[in-house]
XYZ file of C-alpha atoms in Angstrom:
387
model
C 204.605 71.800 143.381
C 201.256 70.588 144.721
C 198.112 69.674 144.094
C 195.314 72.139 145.735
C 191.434 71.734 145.953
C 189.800 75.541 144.564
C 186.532 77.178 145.904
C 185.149 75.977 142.237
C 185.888 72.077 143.449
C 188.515 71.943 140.498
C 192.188 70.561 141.303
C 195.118 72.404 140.201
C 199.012 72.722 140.736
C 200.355 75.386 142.870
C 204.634 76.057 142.835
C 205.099 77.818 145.910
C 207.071 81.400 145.752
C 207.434 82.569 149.335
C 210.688 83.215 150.884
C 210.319 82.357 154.575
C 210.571 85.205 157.200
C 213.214 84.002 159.574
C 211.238 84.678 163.571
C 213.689 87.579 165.259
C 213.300 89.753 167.952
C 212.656 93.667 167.589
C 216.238 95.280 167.243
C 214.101 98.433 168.986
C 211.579 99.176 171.783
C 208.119 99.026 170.092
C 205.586 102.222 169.083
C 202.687 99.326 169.883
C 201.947 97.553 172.473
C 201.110 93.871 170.571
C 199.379 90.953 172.114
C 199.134 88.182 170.237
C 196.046 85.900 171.024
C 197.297 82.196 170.766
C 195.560 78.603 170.737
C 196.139 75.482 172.980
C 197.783 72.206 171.507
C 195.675 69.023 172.445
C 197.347 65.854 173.297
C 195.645 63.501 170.814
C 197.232 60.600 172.774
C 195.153 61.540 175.786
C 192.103 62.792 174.422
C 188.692 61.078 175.543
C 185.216 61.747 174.395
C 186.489 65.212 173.432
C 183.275 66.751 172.946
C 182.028 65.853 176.179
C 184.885 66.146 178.844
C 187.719 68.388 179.571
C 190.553 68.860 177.125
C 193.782 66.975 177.416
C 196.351 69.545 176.711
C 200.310 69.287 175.564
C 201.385 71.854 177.881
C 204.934 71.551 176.406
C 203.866 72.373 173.268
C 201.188 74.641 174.157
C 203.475 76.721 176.361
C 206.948 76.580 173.706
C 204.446 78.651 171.342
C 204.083 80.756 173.559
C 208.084 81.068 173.981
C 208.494 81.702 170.519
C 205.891 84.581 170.429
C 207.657 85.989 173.435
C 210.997 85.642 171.518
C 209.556 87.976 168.693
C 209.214 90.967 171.341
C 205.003 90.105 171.067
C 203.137 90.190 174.356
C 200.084 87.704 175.359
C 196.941 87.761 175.677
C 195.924 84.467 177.199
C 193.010 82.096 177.653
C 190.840 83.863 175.207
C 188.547 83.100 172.795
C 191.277 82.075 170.523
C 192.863 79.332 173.041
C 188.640 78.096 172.858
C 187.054 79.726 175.541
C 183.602 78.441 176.062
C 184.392 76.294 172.575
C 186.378 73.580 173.607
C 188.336 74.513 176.679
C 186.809 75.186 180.034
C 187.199 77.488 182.730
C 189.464 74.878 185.022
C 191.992 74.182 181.931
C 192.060 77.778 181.158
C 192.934 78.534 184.825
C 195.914 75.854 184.721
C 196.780 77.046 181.191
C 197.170 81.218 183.065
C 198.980 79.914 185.839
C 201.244 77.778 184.212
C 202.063 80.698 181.560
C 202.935 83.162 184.173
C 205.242 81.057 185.369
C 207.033 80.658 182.444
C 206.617 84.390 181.525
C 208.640 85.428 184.974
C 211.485 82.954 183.650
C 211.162 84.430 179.823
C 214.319 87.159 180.187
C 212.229 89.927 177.665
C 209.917 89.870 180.726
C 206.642 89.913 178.119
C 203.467 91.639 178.541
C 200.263 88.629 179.301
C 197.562 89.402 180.013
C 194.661 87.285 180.583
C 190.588 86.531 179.864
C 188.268 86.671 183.258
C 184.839 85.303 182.244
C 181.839 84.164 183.635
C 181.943 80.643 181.810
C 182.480 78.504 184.974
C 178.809 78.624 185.839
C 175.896 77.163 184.031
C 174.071 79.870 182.371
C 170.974 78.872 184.391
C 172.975 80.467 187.309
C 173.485 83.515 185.871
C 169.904 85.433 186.263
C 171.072 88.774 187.476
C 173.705 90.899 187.653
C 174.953 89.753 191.402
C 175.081 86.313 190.466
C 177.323 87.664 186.842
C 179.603 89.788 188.796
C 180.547 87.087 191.794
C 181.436 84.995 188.491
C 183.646 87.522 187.376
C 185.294 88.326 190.500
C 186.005 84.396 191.122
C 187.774 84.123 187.890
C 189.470 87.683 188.462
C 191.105 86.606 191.544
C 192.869 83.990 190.337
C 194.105 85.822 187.643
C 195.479 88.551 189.845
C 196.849 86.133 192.422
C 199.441 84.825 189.901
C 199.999 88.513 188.732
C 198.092 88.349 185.434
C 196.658 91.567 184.136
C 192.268 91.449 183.961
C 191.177 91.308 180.603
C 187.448 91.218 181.057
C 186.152 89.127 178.723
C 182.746 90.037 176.866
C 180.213 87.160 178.366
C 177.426 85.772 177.070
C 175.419 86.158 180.474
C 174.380 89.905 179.851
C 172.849 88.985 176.101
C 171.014 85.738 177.701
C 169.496 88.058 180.210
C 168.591 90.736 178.185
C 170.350 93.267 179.835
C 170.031 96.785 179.493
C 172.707 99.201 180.335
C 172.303 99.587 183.565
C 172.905 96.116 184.384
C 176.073 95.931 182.381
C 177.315 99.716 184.328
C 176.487 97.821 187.818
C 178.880 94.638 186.807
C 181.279 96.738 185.158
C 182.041 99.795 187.257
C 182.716 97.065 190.272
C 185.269 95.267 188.602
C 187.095 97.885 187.315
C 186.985 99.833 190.379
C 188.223 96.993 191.982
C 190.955 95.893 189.941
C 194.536 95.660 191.002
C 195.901 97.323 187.993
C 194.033 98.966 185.200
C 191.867 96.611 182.944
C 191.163 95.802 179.086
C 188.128 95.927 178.218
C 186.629 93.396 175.816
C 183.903 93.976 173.066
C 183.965 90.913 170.661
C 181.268 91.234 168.074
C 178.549 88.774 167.566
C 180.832 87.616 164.273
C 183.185 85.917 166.505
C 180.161 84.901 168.858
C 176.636 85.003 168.193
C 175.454 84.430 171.756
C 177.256 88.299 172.087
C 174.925 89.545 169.792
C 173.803 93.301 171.507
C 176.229 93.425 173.956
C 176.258 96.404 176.141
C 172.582 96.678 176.123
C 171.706 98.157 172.643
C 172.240 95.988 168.676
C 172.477 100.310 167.882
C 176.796 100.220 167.849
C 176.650 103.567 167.919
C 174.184 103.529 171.315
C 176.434 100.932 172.715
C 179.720 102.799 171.802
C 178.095 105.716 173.619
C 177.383 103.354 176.577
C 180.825 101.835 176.636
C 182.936 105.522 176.191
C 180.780 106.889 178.928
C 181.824 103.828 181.031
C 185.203 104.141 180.852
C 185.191 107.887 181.135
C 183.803 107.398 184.813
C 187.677 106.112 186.155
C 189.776 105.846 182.701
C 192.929 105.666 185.264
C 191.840 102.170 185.757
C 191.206 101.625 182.124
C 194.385 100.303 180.003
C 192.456 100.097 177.403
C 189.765 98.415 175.064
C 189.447 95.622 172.783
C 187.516 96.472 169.859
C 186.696 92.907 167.327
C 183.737 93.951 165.058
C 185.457 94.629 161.921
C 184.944 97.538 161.173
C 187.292 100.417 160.721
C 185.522 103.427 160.058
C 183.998 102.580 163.165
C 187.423 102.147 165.055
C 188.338 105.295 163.420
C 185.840 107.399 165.306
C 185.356 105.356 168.617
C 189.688 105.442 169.452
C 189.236 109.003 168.743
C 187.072 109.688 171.811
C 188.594 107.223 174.255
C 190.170 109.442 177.177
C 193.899 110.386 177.172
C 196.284 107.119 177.900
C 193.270 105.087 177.478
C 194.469 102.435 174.155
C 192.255 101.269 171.644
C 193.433 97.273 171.014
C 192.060 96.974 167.712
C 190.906 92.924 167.237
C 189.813 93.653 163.446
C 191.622 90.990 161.436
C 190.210 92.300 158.676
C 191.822 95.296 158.852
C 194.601 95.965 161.272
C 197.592 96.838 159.044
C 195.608 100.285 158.506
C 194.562 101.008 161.396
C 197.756 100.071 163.631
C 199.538 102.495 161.080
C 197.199 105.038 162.027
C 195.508 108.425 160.288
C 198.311 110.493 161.663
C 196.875 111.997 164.688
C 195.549 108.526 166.303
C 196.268 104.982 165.712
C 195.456 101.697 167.236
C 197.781 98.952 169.612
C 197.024 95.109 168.595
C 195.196 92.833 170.545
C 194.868 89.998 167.582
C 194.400 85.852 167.128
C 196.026 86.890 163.862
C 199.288 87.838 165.127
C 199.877 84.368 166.464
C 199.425 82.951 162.828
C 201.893 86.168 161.194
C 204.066 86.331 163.935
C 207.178 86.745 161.888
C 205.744 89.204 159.968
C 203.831 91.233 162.627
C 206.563 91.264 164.937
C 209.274 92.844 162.379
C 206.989 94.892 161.160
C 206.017 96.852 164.069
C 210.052 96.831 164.482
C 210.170 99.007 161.211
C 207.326 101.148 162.208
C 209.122 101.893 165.792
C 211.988 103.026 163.418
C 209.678 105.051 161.207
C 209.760 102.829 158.408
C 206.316 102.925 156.605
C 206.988 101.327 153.656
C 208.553 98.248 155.076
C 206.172 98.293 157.992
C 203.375 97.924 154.652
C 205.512 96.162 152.730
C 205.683 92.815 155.456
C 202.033 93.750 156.539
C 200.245 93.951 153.475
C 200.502 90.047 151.896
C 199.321 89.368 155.541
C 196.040 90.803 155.156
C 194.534 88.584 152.549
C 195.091 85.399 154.482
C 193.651 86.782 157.687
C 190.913 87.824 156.032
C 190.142 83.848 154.588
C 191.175 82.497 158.065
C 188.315 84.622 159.765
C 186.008 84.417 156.721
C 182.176 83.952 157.420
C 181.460 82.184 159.552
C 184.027 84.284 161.731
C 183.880 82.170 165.040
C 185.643 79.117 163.446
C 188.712 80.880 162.714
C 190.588 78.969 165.484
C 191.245 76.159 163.205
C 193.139 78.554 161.297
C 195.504 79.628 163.848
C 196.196 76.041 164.404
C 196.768 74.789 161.427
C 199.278 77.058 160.391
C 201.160 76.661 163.663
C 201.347 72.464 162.566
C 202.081 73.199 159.133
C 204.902 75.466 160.709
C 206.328 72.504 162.876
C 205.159 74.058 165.872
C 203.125 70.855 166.796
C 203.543 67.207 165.591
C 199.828 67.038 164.721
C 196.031 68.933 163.574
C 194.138 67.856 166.687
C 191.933 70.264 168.650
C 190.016 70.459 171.693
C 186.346 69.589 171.089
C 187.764 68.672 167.388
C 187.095 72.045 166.273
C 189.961 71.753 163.152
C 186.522 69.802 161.927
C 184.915 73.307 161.407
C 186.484 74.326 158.511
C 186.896 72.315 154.844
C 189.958 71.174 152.671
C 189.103 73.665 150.244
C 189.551 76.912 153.268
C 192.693 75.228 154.351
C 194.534 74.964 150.673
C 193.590 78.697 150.845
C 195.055 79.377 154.056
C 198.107 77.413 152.340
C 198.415 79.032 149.037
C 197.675 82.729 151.582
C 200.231 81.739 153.888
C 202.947 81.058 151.191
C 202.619 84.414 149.324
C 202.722 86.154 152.681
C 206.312 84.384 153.103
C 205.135 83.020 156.648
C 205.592 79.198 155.442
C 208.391 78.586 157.544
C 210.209 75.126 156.397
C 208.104 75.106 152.835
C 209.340 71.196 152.446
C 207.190 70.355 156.109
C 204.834 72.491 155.114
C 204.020 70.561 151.734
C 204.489 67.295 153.023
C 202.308 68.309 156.108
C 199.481 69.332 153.634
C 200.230 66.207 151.210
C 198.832 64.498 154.253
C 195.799 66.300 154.690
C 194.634 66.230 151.323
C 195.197 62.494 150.799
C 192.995 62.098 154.649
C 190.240 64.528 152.400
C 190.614 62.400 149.279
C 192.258 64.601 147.542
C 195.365 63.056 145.620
């Protein structure tokens, strides 16, 4: 039993009833191609004037999460917004953090999927006037991604809204670097939820104008299109956009709110997983999808569905915080000796969202040593004055 902190600033006990998912890989080739979006560990020992310099970041621990997603059959998708792009991490640790997990995915013997986040955040935004000056951004960030054999996710920017670009400015950028990609690209739409400076991206606040825009893009070369992120949270409007996309082009659906649905499918099209959420479930998510690949709805539901509720509190209003989530789970789950993040972002959210997150995380069985996890949050309470 513990003692928990409610949204109605009452304390009460909570017994725990979960029984721990043990991590496994697939015992099948999946139906879905997964990414899982994960987060970097900071070294707190080495951390200086973290909101004003670089990160220092435990690359052992950092990279043996990243092991442990791969040993679950779940691919990557690295140096995202989840690992802090543009909040906490920088374009030169996110470039060490790609190279050094490509390594270590050529050395992983399941071989895993990673693919990886090409922005434009190396340059001051003062620098990025026009759409020459976003595109050689791109490109510089694109070719070191492709020279360690990473596959281009392009990354929504925050250049385009800061300009006040219109379509035709986001087509110019766009059509170049897919065109000249060495393998087909994912495409990245992250709603202004996750980031308000995103806020009309693709040239129109109208989502179904900019869905327009965006279908019409890829319907120009959809050979060179793997697919397309979708993060606004929305399904009905998932629904109707994956149903347009070209043939072989995917939908990655990045609703959190929503992705047990719309993975599943409607029965004529369904979505692949491109999710920050699927770091946090990855026990669940990973044998899941197993059952699905063996046509196993129920089971597929059953692990999925206690799942949803504590995704849904760990990217609760205000959405963009939801990184202290991801991490906070993986140190209650003993997958790092400590709550410290870059930029000390685990300040963004309260005692009373993480008690949530650990009454949530419980139910959905995905506490994985409950006696850790207890003592862990013992620890944070008493730090909150809760005792």
């Amino acid at each position: 039993m513990i003692r928990l902190p409610t949204e109605d600033c009452r304390i009460e006990d909570y017994t725990l009833t979960g029984a721990p998912l043990t991590p496994r890989a697939p015992s099948r080739p999946l139906t879905r191609t997964a990414f899982a979006a994960a987060h970097v560990v900071s070294d707190p020992l080495r951390e200086r004037n973290p909101w004003d310099t670089r990160p220092a970041v435990d690359w052992e621990a950092t990279l043996a999460f990243r092991q442990g997603l791969w040993n679950q059959g779940l691919g990557l998708a690295e140096a995202m917004d989840t690992a802090q792009r543009g909040m906490g991490v920088d374009w030169q640790t996110a470039r060490e953090l790609i190279e050094r997990t490509m390594a270590a995915a050529r050395s992983h013997p399941m071989k895993p999927r990673v693919a990886c986040g090409a922005g434009t955040d190396h340059v001051a935004p003062q620098d990025l006037r026009d759409a020459g000056a976003i595109l050689a951004a791109y490109e510089h960030q694109a070719e070191a991604i492709e020279a360690v054999d990473g596959q281009l996710i392009l990354m929504a920017s925050r250049a385009f809204p800061a300009i006040g670009a219109g379509p035709e400015v986001y087509r110019s950028v766009y059509r170049k670097l897919i065109d000249g990609a060495a393998a087909p690209v994912i495409l990245h739409w992250l709603g202004d939820m996750f980031d308000p400076a995103l806020k009309g991206y693709w040239g129109s606040e109208d989502v179904a104008t900019a869905s327009d825009f965006v279908l019409a893009l890829i319907s120009e070369n959809p050979a060179k299109v793997d697919g397309i992120k979708i993060s606004l949270l929305d399904q009905a409007h998932e629904e109707a956009f994956r149903a347009r996309l070209p043939e072989g082009v995917r939908l990655y659906t990045g609703d959190d709110f929503n992705y047990a649905d719309l993975i599943a499918g409607d029965g004529k099209h369904y979505s692949h997983a491109l999710l920050g959420i699927f770091a946090a479930i990855a026990p669940a998510a990973s044998q899941a999808l197993d059952a699905l690949a063996g046509g196993d709805l129920q089971t597929y539901h059953r692990l999925l569905a206690p799942t949803v509720p504590l995704s849904r509190e760990i990217f609760r209003a205000p959405t963009r915080f939801y990184k202290a989530g991801i991490a906070f789970l993986a140190w209650l789950n003993g997958y790092q000796k400590h709550f410290i993040m870059p930029a000390g972002f685990q300040s963004s959210r309260d005692i009373v969202h993480y008690s949530a997150v650990f009454r949530l995380a419980d139910q959905a069985n995905l506490l994985a040593d409950p006696e850790l996890a207890v003592r862990r949050m013992r620890l944070l309470l008493e730090i909150n004055g809760v005792e």
